[in-house]
Amino acid sequence: MAKVALFVPCYMAALRPDDGGHARRVLERLGDEVQTILGPCCGQPAFNSGYRSEAKSVGRALLRAARGHETIVVPSGSCASMVKHYLPGLWAGPRGASIERMSERFVEFGAYVAAHPNVAALPLRLPGAVTYHDSCHGRRELGLTEGAVGLLEQVEGLDVRRLAYEDECCGFGGTFTVKEPEVSVAMARAKLEDVASRGVRVLVSGDLSCLAHLEATARATDQSLETWTLAELLDRALA
Amino acid sequence: MSPFRARARAEIEAGPPAATLSPILRKLVADSRDQLSTASPSDARARAQAARAYAVDHLDELQEQLKESCARQGIGYHRAATAEEAVALVTQLLGDARRIAKSKSMVAEEVGLTHALRVRGKEVLETDIGEYIVDIEGRGPSHITAPALHLNRARIRELLAGAGEDVPDDDPVRLSRAVRDVVAEFFGEVDAGITGANAVIANSGRIVIVENEGNVSLGVSRPRLHIAITGMEKVVADEEAALAVLQVLAPSATAQPLTAYTHFLGAPDEGQERHLVVVDNGRSEILADERYRDVLRCIRCGACMNACPVYTAAGGLSYGSPYMGPIGAVVSPLLWRDGRHADLPSASSLCGRCSEVCPVGIPLHRMLLDLRAGEAENGGSRVEKVAWKSWAAAFAGRQGRAASWLARLGLRAGGRLPGLPISGSRPIPAANPPRDPAMLVPLDSIEPEPERAGEPLPEDVVSAFRERASVVGAVVVDEAEREDGDRRVRATAAVASTGSVLLAGEAAARGALMDARRIVVEVDEASVVRFPQELGPALAGDGDALILTGASRTADIEKQIVRGIHGPQALVVVVGSGTAQA
């Protein structure tokens, strides 16, 4: 039985707290002992806006909370990418190197589950049809897509329909949606058209941030849509 | 509201740019990917990146060498430190030349050349079909390789009618030919041609220009004076480096293996003058900055904007700069240091697709992050600074109890969208929404997407050449009857992967070529190479050379291909073994 920490990012803690529970239950069914770190931020919003010293102090608090854990599972490709690829660069010299080693202990939820020795034994079953969207950070910086889709395809009874333009951004982009709302929503609508063209109404993603943006836009345009994190889908498929 | 946001909002309200752009660009991105995987060697991007990185790392040295090579060729070599100097230099070189045929050049856009010359009394015609159209419209190009991409055929017909060219319907063939005729007539009496350059080769002094329509072929051969204007970063070390760039340029830009005409211009013809104007205009400053110097590798292919979802949604005119899309968001604030484009780095969701498709490996989205950090340090609003400070205090201090305001703020702000079908606030999704089992039931079954796989290149280079030459629109035969108006030449070499033929020396003479009704090129089977990068030996020396890939064409109207613009309307390729053709 592995001991892992589950880092529930600020966004998830604020917007959909139950998703942390879904992730936790999946990890426990894999036989892990889970300790939850609820609600810190990786620093990405400030970092992406150019406010690096603010990002650094927030990131430092996360690293402090993660201290002592060998494996920190993050149910977000975007946050995991921030911690692994950008956070260490905010420290210079040997400090940066030690933070980089620390950041290597962070692993994205879908990637962690897909690589888990007990994954093949999970009794996953959920009749229905869904489509899958990846955050751009999860896809491009961490290369997560095939692992997550592989997990979905392991679910008995589930029809996983790939999007026609699955490598296109949903338009969220953190503070991008605040600074450029018209363009951001236009991008979301393009993504939602792709989802609708698959003939499905459940959209799954490793990243809640993309999902919240898409769900809000779907509501505003009266598109019937449920958005599920990968953790929620796996948990429901286990029930 | 940032200037980008204001412009993008107006564009989206006027009719979403994505309606025109999205289908075109999605197809282009997929076609480019196929083209790079089937027509290029697997290391094509790495080679191009190495060639451009070497050039950027040895820029001063290569410019010195280029200067000497130009002297040897009899090409005037001139440096312009600023946009104003570039305009003054070109004006001076033009002397009393009055009628000027200009072809596409991003640097000319950057320094405002066409406008400046008109103000000085010159009659300047934009001879590229897309540029001609946006020149009439008066809002500038919306894409670096497809200037009129934002305009649909109906609007183009209206614009042409307004300029006195009535076209009976909005068929892109007729629209393109109407512009072609205006341009061809202008070339009847022309004093100077101004072109850009896609590369200039340090060791030979050759100027490399790619084009599809034939307007560059006319512009560098008909008038007595040719001026090429280019950014100082466009230099490459040698022919091999130029070929490495060409091998990715057209596939990335237009999903073509090579453009219809690829010029290697050497010494000017008898009685002709040729000048090269090398523009700095802020590039030295970029070169000196470790964070951004690699952006000078850019070959202006436009792949980053083709792939950019922000560009697709907002359209190129929203950037308010001659350089749009991700490359525009990086170079515009670096070239214009007065802050006019300081908002452009924020016009990105940082999805990273630009960096992924860039054929010369520029980490565009990381540069956008650095530019944002620079702006936060040196500019940035006071309100935003204060907001981030209090945000940081909340998260760094009270672990686990941090406010959710940021998340909510994002969705709320995203909800205020006057004038769009979405009005009012977007609702914030429920914290733990109830699930409806019926939602898992699919609405319809869907056809699986057809697999997109470009045909692999046949092993045998001669059959590969025959196949690809036909694909790009050449007529491939074993022998050709002589016809009136033929220009018959022999190729120095041919390229299988692109279906191209290389003409050198007298065979490349553009005057005779452009007067011909059709061009018949004899290709010796033994001279066929697999990829453009193997043309190095055939390009030895510093003479004039020209690569032909199909007949002239344009795709400036809704990316629909129209073949046969200026010059010969057909390219006939006669393939045989060397002795049979004597």
Coordinates of C-alpha atoms in Angstrom, one line a residue, chain A residues 5 7 35-38 40-42 53-70 72 83 87 91 95 98-99 102-103 105-106, chain B residues 392-400:
Chain A
A5 CA -0.8 13.0 -0.7
F7 CA -3.3 18.0 -3.6
Q35 CA -3.7 12.3 2.9
T36 CA -5.4 15.3 1.5
I37 CA -3.8 18.7 1.0
L38 CA -6.8 20.9 0.5
P40 CA -3.5 25.7 -1.9
C41 CA -2.6 27.3 -5.2
C42 CA 0.4 26.4 -7.5
S53 CA 7.3 37.2 -7.1
E54 CA 3.6 36.8 -6.0
A55 CA 3.6 33.4 -7.8
K56 CA 6.7 32.5 -6.0
S57 CA 5.4 33.2 -2.5
V58 CA 2.2 31.3 -3.3
G59 CA 4.2 28.4 -4.8
R60 CA 6.4 28.3 -1.8
A61 CA 3.4 27.8 0.5
L62 CA 2.3 24.8 -1.6
L63 CA 5.8 23.2 -1.5
R64 CA 5.8 23.7 2.3
A65 CA 2.5 21.9 2.5
A66 CA 3.8 19.1 0.4
R67 CA 6.9 18.6 2.4
G68 CA 7.5 15.1 3.7
H69 CA 5.3 13.4 1.0
E70 CA 7.0 11.2 -1.5
I72 CA 1.8 14.2 -4.5
V83 CA 4.7 22.9 -10.5
L87 CA 7.8 26.8 -10.5
W91 CA 14.4 30.1 -7.9
R95 CA 17.7 26.4 -4.5
S98 CA 16.4 21.4 -5.1
I99 CA 12.9 22.7 -5.9
M102 CA 10.9 18.3 -5.1
S103 CA 8.6 19.1 -8.1
R105 CA 7.3 14.2 -6.8
F106 CA 4.2 15.8 -8.1
Chain B
A392 CA -0.7 36.3 -2.9
A393 CA -1.1 37.3 0.8
A394 CA -4.3 35.3 1.0
F395 CA -2.9 32.1 -0.5
A396 CA 0.6 32.3 1.0
G397 CA -0.7 33.0 4.4
R398 CA -3.8 31.1 5.3
Q399 CA -3.2 27.7 3.8
G400 CA -6.3 25.8 2.7

